[in-house]
CSV table of C-alpha atoms in Angstrom, one decimal:
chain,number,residue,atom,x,y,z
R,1,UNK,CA,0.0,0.0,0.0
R,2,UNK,CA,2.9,2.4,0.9
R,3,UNK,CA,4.3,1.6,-2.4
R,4,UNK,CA,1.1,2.7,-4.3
R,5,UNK,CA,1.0,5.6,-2.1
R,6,UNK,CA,4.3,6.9,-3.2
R,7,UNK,CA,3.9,6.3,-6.8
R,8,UNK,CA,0.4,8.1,-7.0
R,9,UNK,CA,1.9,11.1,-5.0
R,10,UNK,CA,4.9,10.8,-7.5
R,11,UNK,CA,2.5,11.0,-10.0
R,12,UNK,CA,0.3,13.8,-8.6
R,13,UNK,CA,3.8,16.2,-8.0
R,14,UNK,CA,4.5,15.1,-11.6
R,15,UNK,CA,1.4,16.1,-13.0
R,16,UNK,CA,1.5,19.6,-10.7
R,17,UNK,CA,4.7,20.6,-12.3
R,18,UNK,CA,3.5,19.5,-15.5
R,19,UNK,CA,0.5,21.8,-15.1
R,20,UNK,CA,2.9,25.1,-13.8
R,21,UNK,CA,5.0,24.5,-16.5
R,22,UNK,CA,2.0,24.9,-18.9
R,23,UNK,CA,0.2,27.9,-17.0
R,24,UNK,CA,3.7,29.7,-17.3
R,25,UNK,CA,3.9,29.3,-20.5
R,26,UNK,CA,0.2,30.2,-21.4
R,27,UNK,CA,1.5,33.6,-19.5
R,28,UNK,CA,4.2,34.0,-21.0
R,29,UNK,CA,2.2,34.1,-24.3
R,30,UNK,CA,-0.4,36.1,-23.3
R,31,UNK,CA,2.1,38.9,-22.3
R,32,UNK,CA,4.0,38.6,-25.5
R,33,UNK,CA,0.7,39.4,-27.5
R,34,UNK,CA,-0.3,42.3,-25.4
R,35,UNK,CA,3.3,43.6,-25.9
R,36,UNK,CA,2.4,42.9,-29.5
R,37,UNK,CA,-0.8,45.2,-29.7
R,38,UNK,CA,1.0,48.0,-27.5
R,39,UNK,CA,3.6,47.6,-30.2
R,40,UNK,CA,1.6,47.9,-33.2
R,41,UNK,CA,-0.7,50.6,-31.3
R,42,UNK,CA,3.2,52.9,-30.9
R,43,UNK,CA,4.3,51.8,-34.6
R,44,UNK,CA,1.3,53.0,-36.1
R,45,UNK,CA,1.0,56.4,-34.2
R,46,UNK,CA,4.5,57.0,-35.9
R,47,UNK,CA,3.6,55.3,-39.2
R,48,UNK,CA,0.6,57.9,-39.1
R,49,UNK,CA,2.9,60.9,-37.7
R,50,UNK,CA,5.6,60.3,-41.1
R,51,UNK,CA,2.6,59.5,-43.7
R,52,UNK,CA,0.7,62.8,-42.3
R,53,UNK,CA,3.6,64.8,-42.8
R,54,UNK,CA,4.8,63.6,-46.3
R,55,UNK,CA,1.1,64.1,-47.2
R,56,UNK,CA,0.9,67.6,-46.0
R,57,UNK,CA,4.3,68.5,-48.0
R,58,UNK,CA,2.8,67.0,-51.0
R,59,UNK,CA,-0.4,68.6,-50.9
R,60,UNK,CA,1.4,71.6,-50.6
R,61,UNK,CA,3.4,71.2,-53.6
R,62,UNK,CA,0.2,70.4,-55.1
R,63,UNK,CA,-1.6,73.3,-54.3
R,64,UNK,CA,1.0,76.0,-55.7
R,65,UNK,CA,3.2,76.6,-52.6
R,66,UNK,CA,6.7,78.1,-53.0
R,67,UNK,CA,9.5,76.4,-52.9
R,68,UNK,CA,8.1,73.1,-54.6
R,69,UNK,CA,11.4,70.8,-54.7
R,70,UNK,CA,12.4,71.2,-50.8
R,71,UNK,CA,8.5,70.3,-50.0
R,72,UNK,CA,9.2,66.9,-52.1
R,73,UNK,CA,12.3,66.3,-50.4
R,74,UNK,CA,11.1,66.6,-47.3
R,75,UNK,CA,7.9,64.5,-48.5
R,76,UNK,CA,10.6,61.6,-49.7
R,77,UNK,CA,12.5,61.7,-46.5
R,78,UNK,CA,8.9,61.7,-44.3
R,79,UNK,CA,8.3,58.0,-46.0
R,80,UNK,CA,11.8,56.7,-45.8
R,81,UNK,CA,11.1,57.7,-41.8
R,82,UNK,CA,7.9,55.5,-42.4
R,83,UNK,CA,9.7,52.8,-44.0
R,84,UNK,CA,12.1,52.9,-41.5
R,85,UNK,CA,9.7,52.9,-38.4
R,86,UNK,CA,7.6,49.4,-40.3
R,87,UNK,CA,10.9,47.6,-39.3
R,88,UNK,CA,11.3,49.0,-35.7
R,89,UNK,CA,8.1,46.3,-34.7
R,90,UNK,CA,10.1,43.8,-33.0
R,91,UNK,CA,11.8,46.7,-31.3
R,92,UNK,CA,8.8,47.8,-30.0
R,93,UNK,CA,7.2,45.2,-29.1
R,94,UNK,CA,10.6,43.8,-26.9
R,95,UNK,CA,10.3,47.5,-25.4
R,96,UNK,CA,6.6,47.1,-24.5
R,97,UNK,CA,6.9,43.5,-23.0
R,98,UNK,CA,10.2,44.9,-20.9
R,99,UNK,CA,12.1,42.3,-22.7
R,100,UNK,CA,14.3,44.6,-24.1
R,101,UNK,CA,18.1,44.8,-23.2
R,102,UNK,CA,20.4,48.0,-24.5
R,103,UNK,CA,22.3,47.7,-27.4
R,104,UNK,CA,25.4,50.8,-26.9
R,105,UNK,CA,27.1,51.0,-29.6
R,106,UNK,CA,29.9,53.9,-30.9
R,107,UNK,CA,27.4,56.2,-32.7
R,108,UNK,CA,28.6,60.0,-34.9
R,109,UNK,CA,26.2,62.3,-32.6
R,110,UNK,CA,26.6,64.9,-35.9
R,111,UNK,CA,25.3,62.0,-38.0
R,112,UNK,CA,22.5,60.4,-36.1
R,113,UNK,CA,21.5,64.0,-35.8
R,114,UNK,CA,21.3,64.5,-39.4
R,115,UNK,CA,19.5,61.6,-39.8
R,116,UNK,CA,16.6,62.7,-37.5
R,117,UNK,CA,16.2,65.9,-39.2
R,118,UNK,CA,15.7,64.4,-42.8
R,119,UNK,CA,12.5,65.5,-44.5
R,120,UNK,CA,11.8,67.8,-41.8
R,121,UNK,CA,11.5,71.6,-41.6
R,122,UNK,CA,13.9,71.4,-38.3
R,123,UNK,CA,17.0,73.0,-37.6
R,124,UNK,CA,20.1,71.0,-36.8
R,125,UNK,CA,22.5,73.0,-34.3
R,126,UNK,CA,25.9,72.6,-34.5
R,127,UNK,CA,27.2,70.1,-32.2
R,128,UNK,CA,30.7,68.8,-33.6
R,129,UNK,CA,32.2,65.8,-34.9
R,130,UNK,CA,32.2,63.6,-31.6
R,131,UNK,CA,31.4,59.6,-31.3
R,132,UNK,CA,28.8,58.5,-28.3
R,133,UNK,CA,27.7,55.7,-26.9
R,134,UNK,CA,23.9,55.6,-26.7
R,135,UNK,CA,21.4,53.2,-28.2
R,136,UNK,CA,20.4,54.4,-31.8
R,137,UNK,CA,17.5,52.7,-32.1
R,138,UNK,CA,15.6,53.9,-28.7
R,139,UNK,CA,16.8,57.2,-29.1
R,140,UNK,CA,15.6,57.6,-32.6
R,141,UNK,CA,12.5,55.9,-31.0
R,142,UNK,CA,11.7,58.8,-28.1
R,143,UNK,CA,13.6,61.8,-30.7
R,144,UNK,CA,11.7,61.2,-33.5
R,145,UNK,CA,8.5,61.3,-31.5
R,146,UNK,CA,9.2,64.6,-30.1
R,147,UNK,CA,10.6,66.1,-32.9
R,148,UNK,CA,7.2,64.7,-35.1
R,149,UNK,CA,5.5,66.2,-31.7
R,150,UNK,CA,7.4,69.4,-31.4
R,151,UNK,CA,6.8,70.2,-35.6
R,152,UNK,CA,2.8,69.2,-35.3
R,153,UNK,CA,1.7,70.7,-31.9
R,154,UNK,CA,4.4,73.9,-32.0
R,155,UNK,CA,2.9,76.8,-33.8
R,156,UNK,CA,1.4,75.9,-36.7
R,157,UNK,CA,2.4,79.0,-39.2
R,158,UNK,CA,6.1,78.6,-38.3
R,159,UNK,CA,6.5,76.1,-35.5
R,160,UNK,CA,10.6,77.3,-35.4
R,161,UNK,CA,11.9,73.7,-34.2
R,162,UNK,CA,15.5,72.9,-34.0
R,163,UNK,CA,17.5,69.9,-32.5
R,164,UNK,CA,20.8,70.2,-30.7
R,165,UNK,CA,22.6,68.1,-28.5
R,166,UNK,CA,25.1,68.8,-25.8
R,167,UNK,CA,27.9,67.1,-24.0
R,168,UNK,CA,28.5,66.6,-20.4
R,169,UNK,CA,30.3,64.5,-18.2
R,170,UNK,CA,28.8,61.6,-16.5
R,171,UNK,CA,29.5,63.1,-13.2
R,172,UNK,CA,27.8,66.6,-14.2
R,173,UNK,CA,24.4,66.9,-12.7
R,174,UNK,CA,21.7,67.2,-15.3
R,175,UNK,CA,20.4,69.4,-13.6
């Protein structure tokens, strides 16, 4: 009897775990797909930010505006942003399900600068030829929100938006 006893609670414990495992994984899933829909809901706010602005430039040209050939570059660099934010999903999607780890990497601050400013009436500051450490991809994430922010909330005649960046020492308070 004390033998059957043992094998049916061996049984039961196995049949516990087997049952945790399966609940933890059932979680697990169910947090990946919400991360998923906060993901897409984030990707398409900035798919709809770019494809706003490249329209707006466009229908500018359209209607007569001066300075027709800068509002069509700007309209081309708008939807290479949008291209560029369709393959930032699983970026998001790590970053909504706190799953995502930094990825520092040696980055041209004058560069990446340039590269946020694109197809956008925004001025670019001066801030020298130095080499950072940062994550490119979440801080073209949070910079290109504000700057899409900062261009469609600021004044609307001439919102006068320009991006600079400065250099301090770790040790500095931010103040």
């Amino acid at each position: 009897v004390l033998s059957m006893w043992n094998k049916l609670t061996h049984t039961f414990a196995v049949r516990r775990l087997y049952l945790a495992e399966r609940l933890a994984r059932k979680a697990s899933e169910v947090r990946m797909l919400e991360a998923g829909r906060e993901a897409d809901s984030v990707l398409h706010h900035n798919l709809q930010n770019c494809m706003a602005d490249a329209w707006g430039l466009i229908d500018l040209f359209l209607e007569g505006f001066e300075g027709r050939a800068s509002l069509l570059r700007q309209a081309a660099g708008r939807l290479q942003w949008g291209m560029k934010w369709s393959k930032q999903r699983s970026l998001i999607t790590r970053l909504t399900a706190g799953t995502y780890l930094p990825e520092l990497t040696p980055v041209g601050l004058q560069c990446f600068m340039g590269t946020l400013v694109q197809g956008r009436s925004v001025r670019q500051l001066p801030c020298g030829e130095e080499t950072v450490s940062l994550d490119e991809a979440v801080c073209a994430l949070v910079l290109e929100n504000a700057l899409s922010n900062a261009t469609r909330h600021g004044r609307a005649s001439d919102p006068d938006v320009c991006l600079s960046a400065e250099l301090r020492p770790l040790s500095e308070d931010p103040g």
